[in-house]
Amino acid sequence: MTASAGTGRSDTERAPRSFWFDPRFAIGIVLVIASVLGVVTVVTVADSSTVIYASREMLSPGDRVQSSDLDTRSVRLGSLGAQYLAEGDIPRGGFVVTRPVPAGELVPTSAVGDVAGATAASIVVNINGELARSIGEGSVVDLWSAKETDNNQFGPPSVLVDSATVVRLIARDGGIADRSAQSVELLVPRTKIAAVLEAIANADALSLVPTSIPVRG
């Protein structure tokens, strides 16, 4: 073994190789990681969509609805998702509509009632006189009645049903009418059905009084 002149090192020894670092290599790694994270974020956001039920046609209080009666939409509602009826939330027996839901709108959970616990039913009454302008589909009204006395006179009126819901206004030919219609379908508590049917059978004078009047700007 010989040593290099003047160095004292053997020919087989090598000087340690210095580490070379290219900043472009680090930038490339960062870009790859950012790209992967971006894809994961996009996929996560896409997967956060919820399938919500939407009304295929106008839903009125008292309607019994099955999942086959509704459409579904995939939407991103975030924290508001719990306020709407999601796929899989409808029981096997369906549900009862408790307030109007216009056609094409998402079905809110507040408009859904349990079929087994339904306590109201729809009934059609003939109203004496013209309806108030504020009365329409979905309005909450009090049903007043006055019993007929002698000589085609009527006694003092009293509230027969309070806080009934207007399901629809019916024209004389059975179609949908405007506010001047004299036949109205109401959603009333089942405990009041007998009293309403009795008033109808006795030809009592029936009137509707809205419980609230909308503010006009």
Protein backbone atom coordinates (compact mmCIF):
# COMPACT_ATOMS: atom_id res chain seq x y z
CA MET A 1 0.00 0.00 0.00
CA THR A 2 1.42 3.33 -0.97
CA ALA A 3 0.56 6.72 0.31
CA SER A 4 0.14 9.76 -1.84
CA ALA A 5 3.06 12.07 -1.64
CA GLY A 6 2.63 14.89 0.77
CA THR A 7 -0.79 13.76 1.98
CA GLY A 8 -0.15 10.79 4.20
CA ARG A 9 -3.34 9.08 2.82
CA SER A 10 -3.51 5.79 1.00
CA ASP A 11 -4.76 5.61 -2.61
CA THR A 12 -7.82 3.64 -1.51
CA GLU A 13 -9.13 6.41 0.73
CA ARG A 14 -11.66 8.89 -0.67
CA ALA A 15 -12.77 12.21 0.63
CA PRO A 16 -16.41 12.17 1.93
CA ARG A 17 -18.96 13.26 -0.72
CA SER A 18 -20.73 16.46 0.18
CA PHE A 19 -24.60 16.40 0.21
CA TRP A 20 -26.15 18.44 -2.56
CA PHE A 21 -29.72 19.76 -2.07
CA ASP A 22 -31.77 21.26 -4.91
CA PRO A 23 -34.62 23.56 -3.70
CA ARG A 24 -36.60 22.63 -6.78
CA PHE A 25 -36.81 19.07 -5.46
CA ALA A 26 -38.47 20.29 -2.23
CA ILE A 27 -40.87 22.50 -4.17
CA GLY A 28 -41.87 19.51 -6.30
CA ILE A 29 -42.63 17.42 -3.21
CA VAL A 30 -44.76 20.22 -1.75
CA LEU A 31 -46.71 20.54 -5.01
CA VAL A 32 -47.39 16.80 -5.13
CA ILE A 33 -48.64 16.78 -1.53
CA ALA A 34 -50.85 19.83 -2.18
CA SER A 35 -52.29 18.16 -5.28
CA VAL A 36 -53.15 15.00 -3.35
CA LEU A 37 -54.77 17.00 -0.55
CA GLY A 38 -56.78 18.97 -3.11
CA VAL A 39 -58.15 15.81 -4.69
CA VAL A 40 -59.06 14.41 -1.27
CA THR A 41 -60.87 17.65 -0.39
CA VAL A 42 -62.86 17.66 -3.63
CA VAL A 43 -63.90 14.03 -3.14
CA THR A 44 -64.88 14.71 0.47
CA VAL A 45 -67.03 17.70 -0.51
CA ALA A 46 -68.69 15.71 -3.29
CA ASP A 47 -69.46 12.89 -0.87
CA SER A 48 -71.09 15.35 1.59
CA SER A 49 -74.15 15.69 -0.66
CA THR A 50 -77.37 14.41 0.93
CA VAL A 51 -80.32 12.88 -0.88
CA ILE A 52 -83.40 14.90 0.15
CA TYR A 53 -87.05 14.35 -0.75
CA ALA A 54 -88.85 17.01 -2.81
CA SER A 55 -92.58 17.32 -3.43
CA ARG A 56 -93.67 16.17 -6.87
CA GLU A 57 -96.92 18.12 -6.56
CA MET A 58 -98.60 20.36 -4.02
CA LEU A 59 -98.83 18.64 -0.63
CA SER A 60 -101.73 19.72 1.56
CA PRO A 61 -102.30 19.18 5.28
CA GLY A 62 -103.86 15.78 5.87
CA ASP A 63 -102.35 14.16 2.75
CA ARG A 64 -100.88 10.72 3.36
CA VAL A 65 -97.62 10.38 1.46
CA GLN A 66 -95.33 7.48 0.57
CA SER A 67 -91.76 7.73 -0.69
CA SER A 68 -93.00 6.79 -4.17
CA ASP A 69 -95.08 10.00 -4.20
CA LEU A 70 -91.95 12.16 -3.91
CA ASP A 71 -88.89 13.01 -5.97
CA THR A 72 -85.31 12.94 -4.66
CA ARG A 73 -82.55 15.49 -5.07
CA SER A 74 -78.87 15.32 -4.19
CA VAL A 75 -78.03 18.59 -2.47
CA ARG A 76 -75.39 20.02 -0.14
CA LEU A 77 -77.13 21.66 2.81
CA GLY A 78 -74.46 21.39 5.47
CA SER A 79 -75.87 21.94 8.94
CA LEU A 80 -79.31 22.67 7.46
CA GLY A 81 -79.68 19.09 6.23
CA ALA A 82 -81.40 18.00 9.45
CA GLN A 83 -84.29 20.38 8.68
CA TYR A 84 -85.36 18.40 5.61
CA LEU A 85 -86.66 14.89 4.98
CA ALA A 86 -83.74 12.73 3.86
CA GLU A 87 -83.81 9.45 1.97
CA GLY A 88 -84.50 6.61 4.39
CA ASP A 89 -86.34 8.81 6.91
CA ILE A 90 -89.84 7.87 5.71
CA PRO A 91 -91.39 5.01 7.71
CA ARG A 92 -92.90 2.04 5.91
CA GLY A 93 -96.43 3.36 6.42
CA GLY A 94 -95.60 6.79 5.01
CA PHE A 95 -96.37 10.07 6.74
CA VAL A 96 -99.11 12.67 7.07
CA VAL A 97 -98.55 16.22 5.82
CA THR A 98 -99.09 18.76 8.59
CA ARG A 99 -98.64 21.97 6.59
CA PRO A 100 -98.62 22.92 2.89
CA VAL A 101 -95.53 22.12 0.80
CA PRO A 102 -95.55 23.68 -2.71
CA ALA A 103 -94.68 21.50 -5.70
CA GLY A 104 -90.96 21.19 -6.36
CA GLU A 105 -89.82 22.25 -2.90
CA LEU A 106 -87.73 20.22 -0.47
CA VAL A 107 -89.90 18.59 2.18
CA PRO A 108 -89.14 20.07 5.62
CA THR A 109 -89.30 17.76 8.62
CA SER A 110 -91.66 20.26 10.27
CA ALA A 111 -94.29 19.37 7.64
CA VAL A 112 -94.16 15.65 8.41
CA GLY A 113 -96.48 13.94 10.89
CA ASP A 114 -96.71 10.36 12.12
CA VAL A 115 -99.51 8.36 10.49
CA ALA A 116 -100.13 6.40 13.68
CA GLY A 117 -100.48 9.58 15.70
CA ALA A 118 -102.58 11.58 13.24
CA THR A 119 -105.20 13.47 15.19
CA ALA A 120 -106.82 15.49 12.41
CA ALA A 121 -108.97 14.79 9.38
CA SER A 122 -110.21 16.74 6.36
CA ILE A 123 -113.84 17.74 6.03
CA VAL A 124 -115.66 19.99 3.53
CA VAL A 125 -117.98 22.69 4.83
CA ASN A 126 -120.23 25.18 3.04
CA ILE A 127 -119.59 28.72 4.16
CA ASN A 128 -122.25 31.42 4.33
CA GLY A 129 -121.10 34.58 2.59
CA GLU A 130 -117.85 35.51 0.91
CA LEU A 131 -114.53 34.48 2.40
CA ALA A 132 -112.13 37.03 3.81
CA ARG A 133 -109.41 38.06 1.35
CA SER A 134 -106.66 36.75 3.65
CA ILE A 135 -108.08 33.21 3.69
CA GLY A 136 -106.36 30.78 1.34
CA GLU A 137 -104.67 27.42 1.20
CA GLY A 138 -102.73 26.85 4.40
CA SER A 139 -104.52 29.58 6.38
CA VAL A 140 -105.37 28.95 10.01
CA VAL A 141 -108.96 29.86 10.78
CA ASP A 142 -111.69 29.55 13.40
CA LEU A 143 -114.91 27.87 12.29
CA TRP A 144 -117.97 29.63 13.72
CA SER A 145 -121.50 28.25 13.68
CA ALA A 146 -124.96 29.62 14.41
CA LYS A 147 -127.95 27.34 14.90
CA GLU A 148 -131.10 28.01 12.96
CA THR A 149 -134.11 29.07 15.05
CA ASP A 150 -137.72 29.75 14.12
CA ASN A 151 -138.70 31.85 11.10
CA ASN A 152 -135.39 31.24 9.32
CA GLN A 153 -133.50 33.14 11.96
CA PHE A 154 -130.21 32.13 13.53
CA GLY A 155 -129.06 32.24 17.11
CA PRO A 156 -125.85 33.82 18.37
CA PRO A 157 -122.71 32.35 16.75
CA SER A 158 -120.05 30.50 18.67
CA VAL A 159 -116.69 28.95 17.83
CA LEU A 160 -117.19 25.38 16.66
CA VAL A 161 -113.53 24.63 15.82
CA ASP A 162 -110.58 26.84 16.62
CA SER A 163 -107.30 26.85 14.69
CA ALA A 164 -108.46 24.72 11.77
CA THR A 165 -106.25 24.65 8.66
CA VAL A 166 -107.58 25.44 5.19
CA VAL A 167 -106.66 22.58 2.85
CA ARG A 168 -108.22 24.06 -0.29
CA LEU A 169 -110.98 26.30 -1.61
CA ILE A 170 -113.54 24.48 -3.74
CA ALA A 171 -115.65 25.96 -6.52
CA ARG A 172 -119.26 24.94 -6.97
CA ASP A 173 -118.27 22.62 -9.83
CA GLY A 174 -115.73 20.83 -7.61
CA GLY A 175 -112.62 22.52 -8.98
CA ILE A 176 -110.14 24.75 -7.23
CA ALA A 177 -111.65 28.15 -6.53
CA ASP A 178 -110.57 31.60 -5.51
CA ARG A 179 -111.22 33.20 -2.12
CA SER A 180 -114.87 33.85 -2.97
CA ALA A 181 -115.66 30.12 -3.04
CA GLN A 182 -118.28 29.00 -0.57
CA SER A 183 -117.04 25.45 -0.06
CA VAL A 184 -113.85 24.93 1.89
CA GLU A 185 -111.94 21.81 2.86
CA LEU A 186 -110.66 22.09 6.41
CA LEU A 187 -108.28 20.04 8.50
CA VAL A 188 -109.94 19.72 11.92
CA PRO A 189 -109.15 17.71 15.06
CA ARG A 190 -110.80 14.30 15.06
CA THR A 191 -112.45 15.17 18.36
CA LYS A 192 -114.40 17.93 16.55
CA ILE A 193 -115.56 15.92 13.52
CA ALA A 194 -118.83 14.80 15.11
CA ALA A 195 -119.73 18.38 16.07
CA VAL A 196 -118.94 19.66 12.57
CA LEU A 197 -120.99 16.90 10.92
CA GLU A 198 -123.88 17.69 13.25
CA ALA A 199 -123.73 21.37 12.31
CA ILE A 200 -123.71 20.45 8.62
CA ALA A 201 -126.67 18.09 9.04
CA ASN A 202 -128.65 20.75 10.93
CA ALA A 203 -127.91 23.35 8.22
CA ASP A 204 -126.29 25.66 10.74
CA ALA A 205 -124.79 28.87 9.37
CA LEU A 206 -121.02 28.39 9.15
CA SER A 207 -118.40 31.09 8.80
CA LEU A 208 -114.61 31.24 8.77
CA VAL A 209 -112.62 33.85 10.65
CA PRO A 210 -108.84 34.06 10.05
CA THR A 211 -106.79 33.87 13.22
CA SER A 212 -104.26 36.35 11.86
CA ILE A 213 -104.18 38.99 9.14
CA PRO A 214 -100.99 39.42 7.07
CA VAL A 215 -99.19 42.74 7.39
CA ARG A 216 -99.31 44.69 4.15
CA GLY A 217 -96.40 46.94 3.33
